[in-house]
């Protein structure tokens, strides 16, 4: 729903460059909530900026509120890694990759899109 809403309204907003967006990792419990938090950081409440690795790569090409270069200040990212690792193990998912690999792939996509990701913890 967020993607559909955002798609119908994103033409009114030009892509921004050079902005700094902050994510608070305490509220990010899995990759779904990561994408929700990122979309809202970039485009405000209900904002969209991808829902998977492929879609975030598409968003970085423009038309979704921001294009590189920009910066993400991600506070307490370790919460996501800890929670997602637990969920990944509990559900015994049969993926060909690990949760750490998914995280590294996400960072690779962001960096290749000219996004600087800064990590900090409180």
JSON list of C-alpha atoms in Angstrom, two decimals:
[
{"chain": "A", "resi": 1, "resn": "UNK", "atom": "CA", "xyz": [0.00, 0.00, 0.00]},
{"chain": "A", "resi": 2, "resn": "UNK", "atom": "CA", "xyz": [2.81, 2.40, 0.85]},
{"chain": "A", "resi": 3, "resn": "UNK", "atom": "CA", "xyz": [4.43, 1.79, -2.54]},
{"chain": "A", "resi": 4, "resn": "UNK", "atom": "CA", "xyz": [1.17, 2.47, -4.36]},
{"chain": "A", "resi": 5, "resn": "UNK", "atom": "CA", "xyz": [0.49, 5.64, -2.35]},
{"chain": "A", "resi": 6, "resn": "UNK", "atom": "CA", "xyz": [4.04, 6.85, -2.81]},
{"chain": "A", "resi": 7, "resn": "UNK", "atom": "CA", "xyz": [4.04, 6.07, -6.53]},
{"chain": "A", "resi": 8, "resn": "UNK", "atom": "CA", "xyz": [0.95, 8.18, -7.05]},
{"chain": "A", "resi": 9, "resn": "UNK", "atom": "CA", "xyz": [2.48, 11.13, -5.19]},
{"chain": "A", "resi": 10, "resn": "UNK", "atom": "CA", "xyz": [6.20, 11.02, -5.92]},
{"chain": "A", "resi": 11, "resn": "UNK", "atom": "CA", "xyz": [6.08, 13.10, -9.08]},
{"chain": "A", "resi": 12, "resn": "UNK", "atom": "CA", "xyz": [5.41, 16.22, -7.03]},
{"chain": "A", "resi": 13, "resn": "UNK", "atom": "CA", "xyz": [8.75, 15.84, -5.22]},
{"chain": "A", "resi": 14, "resn": "UNK", "atom": "CA", "xyz": [12.03, 16.10, -7.07]},
{"chain": "A", "resi": 15, "resn": "UNK", "atom": "CA", "xyz": [14.82, 13.74, -6.04]},
{"chain": "A", "resi": 16, "resn": "UNK", "atom": "CA", "xyz": [17.06, 15.26, -3.37]},
{"chain": "A", "resi": 17, "resn": "UNK", "atom": "CA", "xyz": [20.85, 14.94, -3.32]},
{"chain": "A", "resi": 18, "resn": "UNK", "atom": "CA", "xyz": [23.29, 15.43, -0.49]},
{"chain": "A", "resi": 19, "resn": "UNK", "atom": "CA", "xyz": [20.73, 14.99, 2.29]},
{"chain": "A", "resi": 20, "resn": "UNK", "atom": "CA", "xyz": [21.40, 13.22, 5.58]},
{"chain": "A", "resi": 21, "resn": "UNK", "atom": "CA", "xyz": [18.81, 10.72, 6.82]},
{"chain": "A", "resi": 22, "resn": "UNK", "atom": "CA", "xyz": [18.76, 9.14, 10.27]},
{"chain": "A", "resi": 23, "resn": "UNK", "atom": "CA", "xyz": [17.54, 5.66, 11.13]},
{"chain": "A", "resi": 24, "resn": "UNK", "atom": "CA", "xyz": [17.06, 4.62, 14.76]},
{"chain": "A", "resi": 25, "resn": "UNK", "atom": "CA", "xyz": [17.86, 0.92, 14.92]},
{"chain": "A", "resi": 26, "resn": "UNK", "atom": "CA", "xyz": [16.03, 0.37, 18.19]},
{"chain": "A", "resi": 27, "resn": "UNK", "atom": "CA", "xyz": [12.80, 0.45, 16.19]},
{"chain": "A", "resi": 28, "resn": "UNK", "atom": "CA", "xyz": [13.99, -1.71, 13.30]},
{"chain": "A", "resi": 29, "resn": "UNK", "atom": "CA", "xyz": [13.34, -5.36, 14.05]},
{"chain": "A", "resi": 30, "resn": "UNK", "atom": "CA", "xyz": [13.72, -6.95, 10.60]},
{"chain": "A", "resi": 31, "resn": "UNK", "atom": "CA", "xyz": [14.32, -6.00, 7.00]},
{"chain": "A", "resi": 32, "resn": "UNK", "atom": "CA", "xyz": [10.65, -5.14, 6.46]},
{"chain": "A", "resi": 33, "resn": "UNK", "atom": "CA", "xyz": [10.79, -2.51, 9.20]},
{"chain": "A", "resi": 34, "resn": "UNK", "atom": "CA", "xyz": [14.16, -1.34, 7.83]},
{"chain": "A", "resi": 35, "resn": "UNK", "atom": "CA", "xyz": [12.57, -0.55, 4.47]},
{"chain": "A", "resi": 36, "resn": "UNK", "atom": "CA", "xyz": [9.61, 1.17, 6.16]},
{"chain": "A", "resi": 37, "resn": "UNK", "atom": "CA", "xyz": [11.98, 3.28, 8.30]},
{"chain": "A", "resi": 38, "resn": "UNK", "atom": "CA", "xyz": [14.13, 4.18, 5.29]},
{"chain": "A", "resi": 39, "resn": "UNK", "atom": "CA", "xyz": [11.10, 5.15, 3.21]},
{"chain": "A", "resi": 40, "resn": "UNK", "atom": "CA", "xyz": [9.78, 7.36, 5.98]},
{"chain": "A", "resi": 41, "resn": "UNK", "atom": "CA", "xyz": [13.19, 8.93, 6.66]},
{"chain": "A", "resi": 42, "resn": "UNK", "atom": "CA", "xyz": [13.52, 9.91, 3.01]},
{"chain": "A", "resi": 43, "resn": "UNK", "atom": "CA", "xyz": [9.91, 10.68, 2.08]},
{"chain": "A", "resi": 44, "resn": "UNK", "atom": "CA", "xyz": [8.10, 11.32, 5.35]},
{"chain": "A", "resi": 45, "resn": "UNK", "atom": "CA", "xyz": [5.28, 9.32, 6.94]},
{"chain": "A", "resi": 46, "resn": "UNK", "atom": "CA", "xyz": [4.08, 6.54, 4.66]},
{"chain": "A", "resi": 47, "resn": "UNK", "atom": "CA", "xyz": [7.05, 7.19, 2.37]},
{"chain": "A", "resi": 48, "resn": "UNK", "atom": "CA", "xyz": [8.47, 4.46, 0.16]},
{"chain": "A", "resi": 49, "resn": "UNK", "atom": "CA", "xyz": [12.06, 3.68, -0.76]},
{"chain": "A", "resi": 50, "resn": "UNK", "atom": "CA", "xyz": [12.06, -0.01, -1.64]},
{"chain": "A", "resi": 51, "resn": "UNK", "atom": "CA", "xyz": [10.93, -3.25, -0.04]},
{"chain": "A", "resi": 52, "resn": "UNK", "atom": "CA", "xyz": [13.70, -5.60, -1.15]},
{"chain": "A", "resi": 53, "resn": "UNK", "atom": "CA", "xyz": [17.27, -5.53, -2.41]},
{"chain": "A", "resi": 54, "resn": "UNK", "atom": "CA", "xyz": [16.12, -5.26, -6.03]},
{"chain": "A", "resi": 55, "resn": "UNK", "atom": "CA", "xyz": [13.65, -2.48, -5.35]},
{"chain": "A", "resi": 56, "resn": "UNK", "atom": "CA", "xyz": [16.09, -0.37, -3.33]},
{"chain": "A", "resi": 57, "resn": "UNK", "atom": "CA", "xyz": [18.49, -0.60, -6.23]},
{"chain": "A", "resi": 58, "resn": "UNK", "atom": "CA", "xyz": [15.70, 0.67, -8.51]},
{"chain": "A", "resi": 59, "resn": "UNK", "atom": "CA", "xyz": [14.86, 3.51, -6.10]},
{"chain": "A", "resi": 60, "resn": "UNK", "atom": "CA", "xyz": [18.48, 4.66, -6.14]},
{"chain": "A", "resi": 61, "resn": "UNK", "atom": "CA", "xyz": [18.14, 5.32, -9.88]},
{"chain": "A", "resi": 62, "resn": "UNK", "atom": "CA", "xyz": [15.77, 8.20, -9.20]},
{"chain": "A", "resi": 63, "resn": "UNK", "atom": "CA", "xyz": [12.12, 9.04, -9.04]},
{"chain": "A", "resi": 64, "resn": "UNK", "atom": "CA", "xyz": [11.61, 7.99, -5.42]},
{"chain": "A", "resi": 65, "resn": "UNK", "atom": "CA", "xyz": [12.69, 11.04, -3.41]},
{"chain": "A", "resi": 66, "resn": "UNK", "atom": "CA", "xyz": [16.49, 10.78, -3.24]},
{"chain": "A", "resi": 67, "resn": "UNK", "atom": "CA", "xyz": [19.46, 9.91, -5.39]},
{"chain": "A", "resi": 68, "resn": "UNK", "atom": "CA", "xyz": [23.10, 9.70, -4.45]},
{"chain": "A", "resi": 69, "resn": "UNK", "atom": "CA", "xyz": [25.08, 11.16, -3.06]},
{"chain": "A", "resi": 70, "resn": "UNK", "atom": "CA", "xyz": [23.33, 11.10, 0.28]},
{"chain": "A", "resi": 71, "resn": "UNK", "atom": "CA", "xyz": [24.09, 9.84, 3.77]},
{"chain": "A", "resi": 72, "resn": "UNK", "atom": "CA", "xyz": [22.32, 7.47, 6.12]},
{"chain": "A", "resi": 73, "resn": "UNK", "atom": "CA", "xyz": [23.23, 7.78, 9.78]},
{"chain": "A", "resi": 74, "resn": "UNK", "atom": "CA", "xyz": [22.12, 4.44, 11.17]},
{"chain": "A", "resi": 75, "resn": "UNK", "atom": "CA", "xyz": [22.05, 4.40, 14.95]},
{"chain": "A", "resi": 76, "resn": "UNK", "atom": "CA", "xyz": [22.08, 1.04, 16.73]},
{"chain": "A", "resi": 77, "resn": "UNK", "atom": "CA", "xyz": [22.13, -1.13, 13.60]},
{"chain": "A", "resi": 78, "resn": "UNK", "atom": "CA", "xyz": [23.21, -4.02, 15.82]},
{"chain": "A", "resi": 79, "resn": "UNK", "atom": "CA", "xyz": [19.60, -4.37, 16.99]},
{"chain": "A", "resi": 80, "resn": "UNK", "atom": "CA", "xyz": [18.55, -5.40, 13.49]},
{"chain": "A", "resi": 81, "resn": "UNK", "atom": "CA", "xyz": [21.40, -7.84, 13.15]},
{"chain": "A", "resi": 82, "resn": "UNK", "atom": "CA", "xyz": [20.67, -9.49, 16.50]},
{"chain": "A", "resi": 83, "resn": "UNK", "atom": "CA", "xyz": [16.90, -9.67, 16.04]},
{"chain": "A", "resi": 84, "resn": "UNK", "atom": "CA", "xyz": [17.05, -10.78, 12.44]},
{"chain": "A", "resi": 85, "resn": "UNK", "atom": "CA", "xyz": [19.62, -13.47, 13.19]},
{"chain": "A", "resi": 86, "resn": "UNK", "atom": "CA", "xyz": [17.33, -14.87, 15.90]},
{"chain": "A", "resi": 87, "resn": "UNK", "atom": "CA", "xyz": [14.30, -14.82, 13.59]},
{"chain": "A", "resi": 88, "resn": "UNK", "atom": "CA", "xyz": [16.32, -16.33, 10.74]},
{"chain": "A", "resi": 89, "resn": "UNK", "atom": "CA", "xyz": [17.44, -19.21, 12.99]},
{"chain": "A", "resi": 90, "resn": "UNK", "atom": "CA", "xyz": [14.01, -19.78, 14.57]},
{"chain": "A", "resi": 91, "resn": "UNK", "atom": "CA", "xyz": [12.20, -20.08, 11.28]},
{"chain": "A", "resi": 92, "resn": "UNK", "atom": "CA", "xyz": [14.92, -22.33, 9.83]},
{"chain": "A", "resi": 93, "resn": "UNK", "atom": "CA", "xyz": [14.63, -20.62, 6.50]},
{"chain": "A", "resi": 94, "resn": "UNK", "atom": "CA", "xyz": [15.96, -22.51, 3.53]},
{"chain": "A", "resi": 95, "resn": "UNK", "atom": "CA", "xyz": [17.65, -19.59, 1.84]},
{"chain": "A", "resi": 96, "resn": "UNK", "atom": "CA", "xyz": [20.89, -19.96, -0.02]},
{"chain": "A", "resi": 97, "resn": "UNK", "atom": "CA", "xyz": [22.32, -17.04, 1.92]},
{"chain": "A", "resi": 98, "resn": "UNK", "atom": "CA", "xyz": [22.67, -15.97, 5.52]},
{"chain": "A", "resi": 99, "resn": "UNK", "atom": "CA", "xyz": [21.19, -12.95, 7.24]},
{"chain": "A", "resi": 100, "resn": "UNK", "atom": "CA", "xyz": [24.70, -11.47, 7.36]},
{"chain": "A", "resi": 101, "resn": "UNK", "atom": "CA", "xyz": [25.02, -11.92, 3.58]},
{"chain": "A", "resi": 102, "resn": "UNK", "atom": "CA", "xyz": [21.68, -10.13, 3.06]},
{"chain": "A", "resi": 103, "resn": "UNK", "atom": "CA", "xyz": [22.94, -7.24, 5.21]},
{"chain": "A", "resi": 104, "resn": "UNK", "atom": "CA", "xyz": [26.22, -7.07, 3.29]},
{"chain": "A", "resi": 105, "resn": "UNK", "atom": "CA", "xyz": [24.35, -7.16, -0.03]},
{"chain": "A", "resi": 106, "resn": "UNK", "atom": "CA", "xyz": [22.16, -4.28, 1.20]},
{"chain": "A", "resi": 107, "resn": "UNK", "atom": "CA", "xyz": [25.25, -2.23, 2.10]},
{"chain": "A", "resi": 108, "resn": "UNK", "atom": "CA", "xyz": [26.85, -3.02, -1.27]},
{"chain": "A", "resi": 109, "resn": "UNK", "atom": "CA", "xyz": [23.76, -1.76, -3.10]},
{"chain": "A", "resi": 110, "resn": "UNK", "atom": "CA", "xyz": [23.64, 1.41, -1.04]},
{"chain": "A", "resi": 111, "resn": "UNK", "atom": "CA", "xyz": [27.34, 2.16, -1.52]},
{"chain": "A", "resi": 112, "resn": "UNK", "atom": "CA", "xyz": [27.12, 1.46, -5.26]},
{"chain": "A", "resi": 113, "resn": "UNK", "atom": "CA", "xyz": [24.26, 4.00, -5.36]},
{"chain": "A", "resi": 114, "resn": "UNK", "atom": "CA", "xyz": [26.60, 6.65, -3.88]},
{"chain": "A", "resi": 115, "resn": "UNK", "atom": "CA", "xyz": [25.11, 6.38, -0.39]},
{"chain": "A", "resi": 116, "resn": "UNK", "atom": "CA", "xyz": [27.37, 6.80, 2.61]},
{"chain": "A", "resi": 117, "resn": "UNK", "atom": "CA", "xyz": [26.25, 4.71, 5.59]},
{"chain": "A", "resi": 118, "resn": "UNK", "atom": "CA", "xyz": [27.53, 5.78, 9.00]},
{"chain": "A", "resi": 119, "resn": "UNK", "atom": "CA", "xyz": [26.99, 3.51, 11.98]},
{"chain": "A", "resi": 120, "resn": "UNK", "atom": "CA", "xyz": [26.82, 4.59, 15.61]},
{"chain": "A", "resi": 121, "resn": "UNK", "atom": "CA", "xyz": [25.48, 3.19, 18.85]},
{"chain": "A", "resi": 122, "resn": "UNK", "atom": "CA", "xyz": [24.19, 4.90, 21.94]}
]
